Amino acid sequence: MTDLLIIFGLSIPVVFTFSKLKIAPIVGFLLAGILSGPFGLGLVNDIDNIEMLAEIGVVLLLFTIGMEFSLRELLQLRRIVIFGGGLQLSITAIAVAFIFLLLGSSRETAIFLGLLVALSSTAIVLKILQEKGEIYSLHGRTSLGILIFQDVAAVVIILLIPLLAGTEGTEKSFLELILQGLGLILFTIFSARYAVPFIMYQVAKTRNSELFLLSVVAIGLSVAWLTSMVGLSLALGAFLAGLIISESEYSVQALGNLIPFRDMFMSIFFVSIGMLLDLDILREHLSFILAATLAVLILKAAANSLSTFLIGFPMHTMILVGFSLSQVGEFSLILAKTGFTSGLISSEIYQEFLDIAVISMVLTPFIMGMGYRTTSFAESLPIPSIIKSGWYRHFKEHESQEIPENHVIVVGFGVNGRNVVTAAKSASIPYRIVDINPETIRKEKQNGEHILYGDAAQKAVLEHAGILTAKSVVVTAGDPASARRIIEAARRLNPEVHIIARTHFLSELDKFYAAGADEVISDEFESSIELFTRVLHRYLVPGSEIDSLGSTLRANHYRMLRSPDILRKKFCDLALDFADVEIRSIRVGKLSMGAGKTIGELNIRKKYGVSILAISRHHKLISGLQAETEILADDILLVISPPEKLDEVKRLFEDGVK
């Protein structure tokens, strides 16, 4: 507990400072590890317990990467992932391995170091691209595709490390490896298509978040344990478990539940890596480490650019991808530690590699900034058009952005949510639906709806729904506490999005506005507005004034309805003079006093204060009445009269009254 308190207590100010300097938090954790470790200030000496927690972080990292990994996304980026990622990894690894072979390293060590250097930092690169809003640009998607390939390759490299190291128990025949691989593939397909969706559907129906989280963790640990029982990597099992869950509609919610745990344990992992840095070696070999870091950055930038050119993309994309992926990645740190434990690399090489990796990570934001300036300079040079424009002319056609822009996110697919979606469809407005009911999800997915399972208060769920590019969010959730959390999360992720929320309760109005809602619709008050609107129409209050009152009530957050004194004053301002009159229809009798006389002769306006608005004669309406207009038997008169005069007017036009 003391060690954890020291680690987190030291990490907070360091990471805070790095955030202000626009440097990735990973670098801050590494520095916190350096300061607190035995080679720094010596605050933490029992590294074994910290490393145990760090291993949990590695398993969770691979588990969540598996959940984020979608076969459908891979197919959309297949050209970039397969060819671009394959070329980048191969070119870089071969070049680095060749250099180490020339320096006298063994073949296994050279191959291993080549693979280490070839990997880039998914966490740092995607974070910077996301902050710049370039994740869906051509160079952003190209970088993403190559990083996806690297993430999968890292899992394979973990499997290959014992083979390269020749450790005991790894001398398996090629046939055994093939059979194990086929077995894992069949197990993954069966679990992804049948077992896990059935289990998660039953769990999701309970609406119990704790049970859902426990089930996800149990599935991950079970698959990881099964793979370790057959002698394969625990991390590989975690990745497969994530991949199995990713093919179900519950993957986003599962990912959202696990991200806080992953981030917590991964922070411990990076701190533990920092603790292993020997500052004495850094001081003794400072010139060599700086030169090696520069060589890695240049070599990787060139290899990345060449790979991007070979798949046909233009120079602008080549340079930006080359600079973006030039650093050594976090997976390389994981693999380096495993390789050091397996005896593939010596302690000195391991320490020097850690120093090079950390420095390259620290420099990433600055290197990516140099990429933009280099692009501007290169565009002005007389370079052949095939390099500037790229030779693959169809890359734009294959660009596919799954999440639309300026769409509406509808949270909750009950009656209100369905009505919003119906309106969006009729107006051709793009939309995404988020709901927590597994039965609704299953049914609507079969109907082709863009619907996502998950709690919209979670960052991962909102991001998958496209909160960063959404124009509006409509929260129809009935639970006030959940609705407030959703509003707060949406406002935090996208300060510009317009949030409309619904509530049953008067007490929640101000809380919803305080949470960040732009508009709050109250079921109770909207019913009240509809009721008094109909009453006012009944009393002939002008429609424009009724509409104005409704708009004022909504604009003022229903405060007039919530404050009766204000309401009475406002109603007095309306033209409610008609409240003391009645409108009635009267049939003229053949023997009545009024039959056969003109309106002027009857003079009922002066005598009774009654006006005849119109006359219905033989099913034809006569309006625009004059004093000389004659009233005939069987006419139907539409009159407006004070209530106390209505009986007198009726007697005037009834039979037998003289």
XYZ file of C-alpha atoms in Angstrom:
658
model
C 0.000 0.000 0.000
C 2.860 2.355 0.799
C 4.510 1.663 -2.552
C 1.235 2.245 -4.451
C 0.642 5.494 -2.574
C 4.156 6.665 -3.458
C 3.696 5.691 -7.115
C 0.355 7.410 -7.604
C 1.253 10.355 -5.394
C 4.331 11.006 -7.500
C 2.600 10.250 -10.808
C -0.140 12.864 -10.360
C 2.079 16.006 -10.407
C 4.386 14.551 -13.068
C 1.566 13.562 -15.444
C -0.209 16.871 -14.748
C 2.923 18.775 -15.742
C 3.345 16.674 -18.880
C -0.285 17.267 -19.834
C 0.305 21.009 -19.617
C 3.335 20.554 -21.861
C 1.218 18.517 -24.352
C 3.348 15.416 -23.777
C 1.714 11.978 -23.615
C 0.867 10.744 -20.080
C 2.787 7.515 -20.780
C 6.017 9.489 -20.699
C 4.965 11.004 -17.380
C 4.413 7.557 -15.878
C 7.810 6.432 -17.128
C 9.444 9.464 -15.526
C 7.538 8.850 -12.275
C 8.922 5.301 -12.312
C 12.457 6.570 -12.889
C 12.176 8.988 -9.958
C 10.588 6.538 -7.514
C 12.591 3.437 -8.518
C 15.800 2.043 -7.032
C 17.939 3.834 -9.640
C 16.255 7.179 -8.899
C 15.246 8.451 -5.473
C 14.937 4.909 -4.129
C 11.425 5.447 -2.744
C 10.233 2.011 -3.927
C 12.512 -1.021 -3.641
C 10.118 -3.991 -3.680
C 9.662 -4.139 -7.456
C 8.337 -7.726 -7.516
C 4.879 -6.802 -6.215
C 4.702 -3.848 -8.606
C 5.643 -6.121 -11.518
C 2.828 -8.507 -10.605
C 0.305 -5.671 -10.902
C 2.023 -4.565 -14.114
C 1.450 -8.015 -15.646
C -2.267 -7.604 -14.968
C -2.053 -4.337 -16.883
C -0.498 -6.119 -19.880
C -3.266 -8.745 -19.884
C -5.964 -6.054 -19.665
C -4.287 -4.047 -22.421
C -4.321 -6.993 -24.811
C -7.855 -7.899 -23.716
C -9.158 -4.401 -24.545
C -7.215 -4.281 -27.816
C -8.906 -7.533 -28.771
C -12.307 -5.966 -27.997
C -11.464 -2.894 -30.087
C -10.267 -5.082 -32.936
C -13.103 -5.670 -35.428
C -12.896 -7.962 -38.422
C -15.269 -5.634 -40.282
C -12.991 -2.640 -39.707
C -10.048 -4.759 -40.787
C -11.790 -5.543 -44.086
C -12.455 -1.847 -44.705
C -8.776 -1.038 -44.154
C -7.473 -4.323 -45.570
C -5.224 -2.683 -48.148
C -3.583 -0.479 -45.512
C -3.517 -3.111 -42.753
C -2.304 -6.104 -44.757
C -0.029 -4.493 -47.318
C 0.920 -1.258 -45.565
C 1.362 -2.829 -42.127
C 3.105 -5.878 -43.518
C 5.531 -3.803 -45.570
C 6.270 -1.409 -42.709
C 7.000 -4.182 -40.226
C 9.043 -6.216 -42.691
C 11.151 -3.352 -44.075
C 11.918 -1.924 -40.633
C 12.607 -5.261 -38.980
C 14.863 -6.471 -41.807
C 16.836 -3.204 -41.899
C 17.401 -3.163 -38.127
C 18.194 -6.890 -37.983
C 20.746 -6.477 -40.771
C 22.456 -3.670 -38.857
C 22.670 -5.779 -35.687
C 24.002 -8.742 -37.641
C 26.763 -6.495 -38.953
C 27.463 -5.433 -35.359
C 27.970 -9.069 -34.361
C 24.673 -9.991 -32.716
C 23.244 -13.490 -33.051
C 20.567 -14.139 -35.647
C 17.831 -14.614 -33.000
C 18.776 -11.419 -31.140
C 18.983 -9.411 -34.379
C 15.533 -10.593 -35.504
C 14.062 -9.877 -32.079
C 15.533 -6.352 -31.915
C 14.360 -5.672 -35.473
C 10.802 -6.583 -34.474
C 11.040 -4.433 -31.338
C 12.127 -1.340 -33.231
C 9.489 -1.873 -35.937
C 6.581 -1.409 -33.514
C 5.196 2.100 -32.876
C 3.145 3.591 -30.061
C -0.575 3.078 -30.667
C -1.523 4.964 -27.495
C 0.562 8.073 -28.194
C -0.086 8.367 -31.942
C -3.847 7.850 -31.792
C -4.136 10.220 -28.829
C -2.352 13.003 -30.728
C -4.336 12.364 -33.936
C -7.566 12.410 -31.952
C -6.678 15.695 -30.262
C -5.896 17.233 -33.662
C -9.145 15.896 -35.159
C -7.200 13.977 -37.841
C -8.130 10.413 -36.960
C -10.353 10.193 -40.076
C -7.919 11.958 -42.416
C -6.062 9.877 -45.009
C -2.803 9.897 -43.049
C -4.744 9.284 -39.819
C -6.503 6.228 -41.221
C -3.266 4.982 -42.801
C -1.495 5.284 -39.447
C -4.423 3.517 -37.786
C -4.293 0.650 -40.271
C -0.556 0.113 -39.786
C -0.952 0.288 -35.997
C -3.709 -2.345 -36.142
C -1.325 -4.664 -37.978
C 1.397 -3.944 -35.423
C -0.956 -4.704 -32.508
C -1.821 -8.081 -34.000
C 1.822 -8.713 -34.883
C 2.833 -7.965 -31.282
C 0.638 -10.816 -30.101
C 2.301 -13.140 -32.621
C 5.746 -11.921 -31.544
C 4.905 -12.802 -27.936
C 4.204 -16.335 -29.163
C 7.498 -16.419 -31.088
C 9.740 -15.214 -28.236
C 10.116 -18.667 -26.590
C 10.935 -20.148 -30.014
C 13.599 -17.515 -30.670
C 14.991 -17.934 -27.159
C 14.911 -21.755 -27.400
C 13.640 -22.067 -23.831
C 12.675 -25.410 -22.333
C 9.324 -26.753 -23.368
C 9.159 -24.753 -26.582
C 10.769 -27.306 -28.886
C 7.445 -28.131 -30.482
C 7.086 -29.471 -33.949
C 5.694 -27.316 -36.690
C 2.699 -29.642 -36.869
C 1.941 -29.094 -33.180
C 1.957 -25.330 -33.662
C -0.344 -25.620 -36.674
C -2.781 -27.845 -34.753
C -2.789 -25.477 -31.785
C -3.379 -22.539 -34.070
C -6.271 -24.278 -35.828
C -7.719 -25.278 -32.472
C -7.591 -21.684 -31.257
C -9.199 -20.432 -34.474
C -12.073 -22.938 -34.198
C -12.513 -22.159 -30.509
C -12.564 -18.427 -31.240
C -15.114 -18.780 -34.052
C -17.421 -21.008 -31.991
C -17.202 -18.767 -28.924
C -17.669 -15.553 -30.908
C -20.690 -16.815 -32.850
C -22.529 -18.958 -30.311
C -21.302 -19.279 -26.739
C -20.388 -15.718 -25.729
C -23.368 -13.941 -27.405
C -25.762 -16.338 -25.640
C -24.086 -15.857 -22.247
C -23.822 -12.071 -22.575
C -27.434 -11.792 -23.752
C -28.674 -13.612 -20.655
C -26.475 -11.477 -18.408
C -27.447 -8.205 -20.107
C -31.143 -8.975 -19.633
C -30.665 -8.735 -15.871
C -29.655 -5.040 -16.219
C -27.108 -5.677 -13.443
C -23.899 -3.763 -14.167
C -21.874 -5.667 -11.559
C -22.887 -9.030 -13.033
C -22.069 -7.770 -16.527
C -18.573 -6.670 -15.479
C -17.895 -9.926 -13.625
C -19.013 -11.940 -16.649
C -16.713 -10.017 -18.991
C -13.735 -10.485 -16.660
C -14.573 -14.178 -16.185
C -14.694 -14.749 -19.954
C -11.351 -13.017 -20.390
C -9.661 -14.936 -17.609
C -11.156 -18.245 -18.765
C -9.845 -17.946 -22.309
C -6.462 -16.687 -21.084
C -6.249 -19.639 -18.677
C -7.181 -22.145 -21.399
C -4.453 -20.860 -23.732
C -1.874 -20.928 -20.925
C -2.889 -24.533 -20.097
C -1.885 -25.641 -23.614
C 1.447 -23.874 -23.252
C 0.653 -20.669 -25.141
C 0.966 -17.075 -24.002
C -1.367 -15.700 -21.340
C -1.390 -12.404 -23.231
C -2.385 -14.204 -26.438
C -5.330 -15.727 -24.575
C -6.376 -12.289 -23.338
C -6.266 -10.956 -26.903
C -8.375 -13.866 -28.180
C -10.883 -13.319 -25.369
C -11.220 -9.695 -26.379
C -11.604 -10.694 -30.020
C -14.387 -13.123 -29.085
C -16.321 -10.423 -27.221
C -15.689 -7.864 -29.987
C -17.903 -9.812 -32.377
C -20.930 -9.416 -30.097
C -23.098 -6.319 -29.694
C -21.926 -6.033 -26.085
C -18.286 -5.240 -26.853
C -18.562 -1.464 -26.495
C -20.190 -1.665 -23.069
C -17.653 -4.272 -21.976
C -14.823 -2.068 -23.185
C -16.245 0.917 -21.343
C -16.385 -1.102 -18.120
C -12.786 -2.294 -18.426
C -11.043 0.883 -19.602
C -10.707 2.399 -16.081
C -9.147 -0.824 -14.787
C -6.899 -1.103 -17.821
C -5.717 2.494 -17.486
C -5.022 2.033 -13.782
C -2.981 -1.155 -14.190
C -1.275 0.094 -17.352
C -0.127 3.174 -15.491
C 1.471 0.818 -12.965
C 3.060 -1.081 -15.857
C 4.705 2.011 -17.313
C 5.810 3.106 -13.859
C 7.372 -0.339 -13.369
C 9.203 0.003 -16.691
C 10.526 3.374 -15.587
C 11.783 1.820 -12.345
C 13.986 -0.536 -14.353
C 15.852 2.295 -16.097
C 19.406 2.424 -14.869
C 20.382 6.107 -14.842
C 24.048 5.177 -14.465
C 23.982 3.418 -17.862
C 22.197 6.451 -19.335
C 24.945 8.735 -18.079
C 27.749 6.402 -19.146
C 26.370 5.835 -22.651
C 24.617 9.164 -23.199
C 26.205 9.922 -26.572
C 25.551 6.425 -27.890
C 21.911 6.407 -26.704
C 21.183 9.826 -28.243
C 22.816 8.805 -31.532
C 20.944 5.488 -31.545
C 17.630 7.288 -30.845
C 18.236 9.655 -33.764
C 19.126 6.701 -36.004
C 15.923 4.869 -35.002
C 13.766 7.939 -35.709
C 15.334 8.501 -39.146
C 15.290 4.827 -40.135
C 11.665 4.316 -39.063
C 10.484 7.551 -40.718
C 12.111 6.413 -43.977
C 10.725 2.857 -43.736
C 7.232 4.108 -42.876
C 7.249 6.579 -45.768
C 8.489 3.940 -48.197
C 5.787 1.496 -47.108
C 3.098 4.150 -47.558
C 4.418 4.972 -51.029
C 4.483 1.302 -52.031
C 0.748 0.974 -51.338
C 0.188 3.988 -53.599
C -0.549 6.927 -51.320
C 0.605 10.509 -52.068
C 3.664 12.259 -50.682
C 1.694 14.278 -48.156
C 0.429 11.056 -46.558
C 3.835 9.372 -46.874
C 5.633 12.043 -44.869
C 2.992 12.440 -42.168
C 2.723 8.682 -41.629
C 6.510 8.350 -41.641
C 7.012 10.960 -38.928
C 3.942 9.886 -36.894
C 5.089 6.268 -36.503
C 8.808 6.921 -36.051
C 8.910 6.291 -32.283
C 9.319 2.974 -30.474
C 6.015 1.751 -29.037
C 4.696 0.601 -25.680
C 4.366 -2.957 -26.978
C 8.096 -2.878 -27.592
C 8.579 -2.234 -23.878
C 6.396 -5.232 -23.056
C 8.237 -7.435 -25.548
C 11.670 -6.183 -24.450
C 10.960 -7.194 -20.884
C 9.781 -10.627 -22.031
C 12.845 -10.995 -24.261
C 15.161 -9.998 -21.432
C 13.534 -12.567 -19.114
C 13.872 -15.223 -21.834
C 17.559 -14.427 -22.344
C 17.216 -13.063 -25.884
C 18.917 -9.784 -25.006
C 21.440 -8.884 -22.331
C 20.819 -6.582 -19.405
C 22.932 -3.826 -20.975
C 21.100 -3.967 -24.315
C 17.784 -4.058 -22.451
C 18.645 -0.929 -20.461
C 19.907 0.909 -23.537
C 16.784 -0.085 -25.491
C 14.549 1.213 -22.695
C 16.359 4.558 -22.767
C 16.003 4.809 -26.561
C 12.304 3.895 -26.412
C 11.524 6.436 -23.685
C 13.362 9.265 -25.453
C 11.624 8.513 -28.766
C 8.225 8.585 -26.999
C 9.012 11.910 -25.360
C 9.948 13.382 -28.747
C 6.833 12.098 -30.587
C 4.697 15.285 -30.340
C 7.634 17.354 -31.599
C 8.458 14.860 -34.364
C 4.847 14.876 -35.601
C 4.951 18.672 -35.668
C 8.091 18.477 -37.817
C 6.167 16.233 -40.210
C 3.731 19.019 -41.099
C 6.559 21.488 -41.751
C 8.459 18.920 -43.812
C 5.343 18.279 -45.900
C 4.957 21.985 -46.690
C 8.613 22.194 -47.707
C 8.493 19.018 -49.842
C 5.442 20.240 -51.755
C 7.516 23.151 -53.102
C 10.287 20.906 -54.461
C 10.402 19.635 -58.080
C 9.465 16.060 -57.203
C 7.960 13.667 -59.827
C 4.168 13.716 -59.882
C 3.912 9.973 -59.254
C 5.480 10.573 -55.825
C 3.498 13.726 -55.072
C 0.132 12.331 -56.146
C 0.640 8.621 -55.514
C 0.123 5.840 -58.032
C -2.943 4.216 -56.477
C -5.829 6.340 -57.776
C -8.669 4.623 -55.950
C -7.701 5.259 -52.348
C -10.384 7.960 -51.922
C -13.103 5.602 -53.091
C -12.099 3.100 -50.448
C -12.089 5.679 -47.699
C -15.043 4.830 -45.504
C -16.025 6.740 -42.419
C -18.371 4.556 -40.474
C -19.477 7.328 -38.117
C -21.257 10.231 -39.873
C -20.857 13.916 -39.196
C -23.535 16.266 -37.845
C -25.683 13.309 -36.838
C -28.023 12.988 -33.869
C -27.377 10.480 -31.092
C -30.617 9.138 -29.604
C -30.150 7.673 -26.126
C -32.984 5.284 -25.296
C -35.207 3.584 -27.853
C -38.562 3.720 -26.108
C -41.599 5.558 -27.451
C -39.873 8.958 -27.416
C -36.661 7.636 -28.924
C -38.551 5.882 -31.721
C -40.440 9.069 -32.534
C -37.182 11.043 -32.734
C -35.685 8.407 -35.050
C -38.829 8.427 -37.218
C -38.559 12.199 -37.554
C -34.831 11.931 -38.348
C -35.529 9.370 -41.059
C -38.237 11.511 -42.655
C -35.869 14.499 -42.714
C -32.894 12.376 -43.946
C -30.892 13.253 -40.812
C -28.184 10.677 -39.962
C -28.547 9.154 -36.503
C -27.135 6.625 -34.074
C -29.092 4.924 -31.286
C -27.752 3.864 -27.887
C -29.836 1.591 -25.671
C -29.253 -0.681 -22.688
C -32.018 -3.208 -23.415
C -30.461 -6.325 -24.999
C -33.788 -7.497 -26.427
C -34.275 -4.164 -28.167
C -30.703 -4.292 -29.502
C -31.124 -7.784 -30.930
C -34.487 -6.976 -32.548
C -33.470 -3.630 -34.032
C -30.135 -4.923 -35.350
C -32.090 -7.527 -37.284
C -34.149 -4.635 -38.690
C -30.978 -2.892 -39.843
C -31.013 -0.050 -37.299
C -27.823 1.809 -36.347
C -28.128 0.807 -32.702
C -25.451 0.277 -30.076
C -25.651 -1.583 -26.764
C -24.234 0.237 -23.776
C -24.501 2.833 -21.042
C -24.264 6.200 -22.786
C -22.658 7.690 -19.670
C -19.470 5.815 -20.545
C -16.879 7.538 -22.699
C -16.219 4.483 -24.880
C -19.911 4.083 -25.717
C -20.378 7.738 -26.675
C -17.184 7.724 -28.733
C -18.366 4.678 -30.691
C -21.661 6.496 -31.279
C -19.675 9.411 -32.757
C -20.029 12.048 -30.033
C -17.026 13.975 -31.366
C -18.741 14.630 -34.717
C -22.376 14.687 -33.557
C -24.513 17.803 -33.820
C -27.194 16.821 -31.309
C -27.808 14.380 -28.498
C -31.347 13.469 -27.420
C -31.523 11.839 -23.986
C -34.842 10.046 -23.485
C -33.707 7.885 -20.530
C -36.302 7.825 -17.764
C -33.897 7.458 -14.817
C -32.863 10.986 -13.699
C -29.484 9.904 -12.274
C -28.547 8.074 -15.489
C -29.726 10.975 -17.629
C -27.583 13.439 -15.681
C -24.492 11.235 -16.077
C -25.146 10.941 -19.813
C -25.541 14.708 -20.171
C -22.324 15.364 -18.240
C -20.365 12.804 -20.281
C -21.651 14.132 -23.618
C -20.905 17.746 -22.664
C -17.410 16.826 -21.462
C -16.539 14.951 -24.661
C -18.057 17.518 -27.037
C -18.614 21.005 -25.591
C -20.277 22.147 -28.847
C -22.939 19.437 -29.134
C -26.589 20.445 -28.581
C -28.140 18.322 -25.822
C -31.900 17.862 -25.470
C -33.086 15.841 -22.479
C -36.440 14.551 -21.274
C -37.569 14.180 -17.682
C -40.701 13.269 -15.775
C -39.844 15.231 -12.686
C -39.998 18.938 -11.898
C -37.090 18.674 -9.445
C -34.716 17.505 -12.197
C -35.057 20.506 -14.520
C -32.412 22.724 -12.949
C -30.102 19.727 -12.339
C -30.240 18.778 -16.020
C -29.416 22.325 -17.082
C -26.572 22.441 -14.556
C -25.227 19.158 -15.970
C -24.953 20.745 -19.420
C -28.283 20.263 -21.198
C -29.309 22.954 -23.672
C -33.007 22.069 -23.558
C -35.007 19.998 -21.075
C -38.469 18.738 -21.954
C -40.735 18.030 -18.979
C -43.504 15.490 -19.588
C -45.655 17.083 -16.885
C -45.275 20.651 -18.117
C -45.627 19.769 -21.788
C -48.961 18.153 -20.895
C -49.904 21.327 -19.037
C -49.012 23.467 -22.046
C -51.107 21.276 -24.319
C -54.059 21.451 -21.905
C -54.093 25.219 -21.478
C -53.474 25.691 -25.213
C -56.722 23.898 -25.931
C -58.520 25.864 -23.214
C -57.284 29.167 -24.610
C -58.359 28.158 -28.113
C -61.797 27.406 -26.645
C -61.957 30.942 -25.301
C -60.863 32.424 -28.637
C -57.492 33.686 -27.459
C -55.559 34.542 -30.655
C -53.348 31.690 -31.857
C -50.285 33.923 -32.146
C -50.553 34.849 -28.468
C -50.993 31.209 -27.457
C -47.884 30.248 -29.476
C -45.976 33.137 -27.936
C -46.917 32.003 -24.447
C -45.808 28.416 -25.179
C -42.455 29.612 -26.539
C -41.942 31.876 -23.526
C -42.680 29.049 -21.112
C -40.153 26.747 -22.762
C -37.506 29.434 -23.169
C -37.764 30.271 -19.454
C -37.447 26.591 -18.453
C -41.146 26.443 -17.436
C -40.525 28.958 -14.654
C -43.955 30.554 -15.183
C -45.620 27.202 -14.569
C -43.358 26.614 -11.588
C -44.276 30.065 -10.130
C -48.084 30.517 -10.029
C -47.877 34.223 -9.134
C -45.899 34.944 -12.288
C -48.312 32.791 -14.254
C -51.348 34.804 -13.173
C -49.674 38.070 -14.119
C -48.777 36.721 -17.547
C -52.276 35.437 -18.166
C -53.654 38.860 -17.315
C -51.573 40.252 -20.162
C -53.365 37.988 -22.615
C -56.622 38.927 -24.320
C -58.842 36.874 -22.020
C -61.802 39.187 -22.358
C -63.591 36.309 -24.064
C -63.481 34.302 -20.858
C -66.863 35.780 -19.809
C -68.698 35.020 -23.035
C -70.091 31.910 -24.672
C -70.453 30.933 -28.309
C -73.606 29.033 -29.181
C -75.578 27.982 -32.230
C -79.358 28.699 -32.246
C -81.952 27.500 -34.791
C -84.586 30.093 -35.771
C -88.157 28.826 -35.255
C -90.827 29.446 -37.873
C -93.122 31.152 -35.341
C -90.400 33.004 -33.433
C -90.260 36.744 -32.983
C -86.972 37.016 -34.879
C -88.018 35.111 -38.018
C -88.438 37.355 -41.094
C -86.700 40.359 -39.544
C -83.384 41.970 -40.324
C -80.476 42.188 -37.925
C -80.955 45.965 -37.767
C -84.622 45.613 -36.851
C -83.877 43.205 -34.016
C -81.054 45.421 -32.703
C -79.941 42.586 -30.410
C -76.420 43.922 -29.999
C -77.735 47.063 -28.278
C -80.508 45.332 -26.346
C -78.671 42.232 -25.144
C -74.980 42.767 -25.899
C -75.120 39.799 -28.280
C -73.509 39.603 -31.725
C -74.424 37.298 -34.588
C -71.160 36.029 -36.055
C -72.504 34.015 -38.993
C -75.618 32.340 -40.406
C -75.896 28.796 -41.761
C -78.683 28.626 -44.330
C -79.357 25.426 -46.299
C -75.850 24.211 -45.365
C -74.255 27.376 -46.747
C -72.376 29.757 -44.467
C -73.240 33.462 -44.676
C -70.588 35.733 -43.184
C -69.937 39.456 -43.420
C -73.383 40.209 -42.012
C -74.925 43.687 -42.437
C -77.810 45.481 -40.646
C -80.103 44.739 -43.595
C -79.329 40.982 -43.571
C -82.649 39.150 -43.070
C -83.009 36.244 -40.662
C -85.228 33.443 -42.010
C -86.932 30.502 -40.380
C -84.709 27.410 -40.026
C -81.550 29.525 -40.132
C -78.839 28.462 -37.689
C -77.280 31.471 -35.979
C -73.781 31.448 -34.518
C -73.908 33.991 -31.701
C -71.462 35.220 -29.061
C -73.200 36.198 -25.850
C -72.632 36.823 -22.149
C -73.847 33.744 -20.247
C -76.625 35.636 -18.448
C -78.108 36.963 -21.734
C -78.003 33.653 -23.590
C -81.433 32.469 -22.412
C -83.082 35.737 -23.519
C -81.584 35.461 -26.966
C -82.751 31.851 -27.253
C -86.311 32.854 -26.392
C -86.164 35.548 -29.091
C -85.626 32.955 -31.781
C -87.696 30.082 -30.391
C -91.255 29.269 -31.469
C -94.155 30.673 -29.386
C -92.285 33.627 -27.910
C -93.990 37.002 -28.543
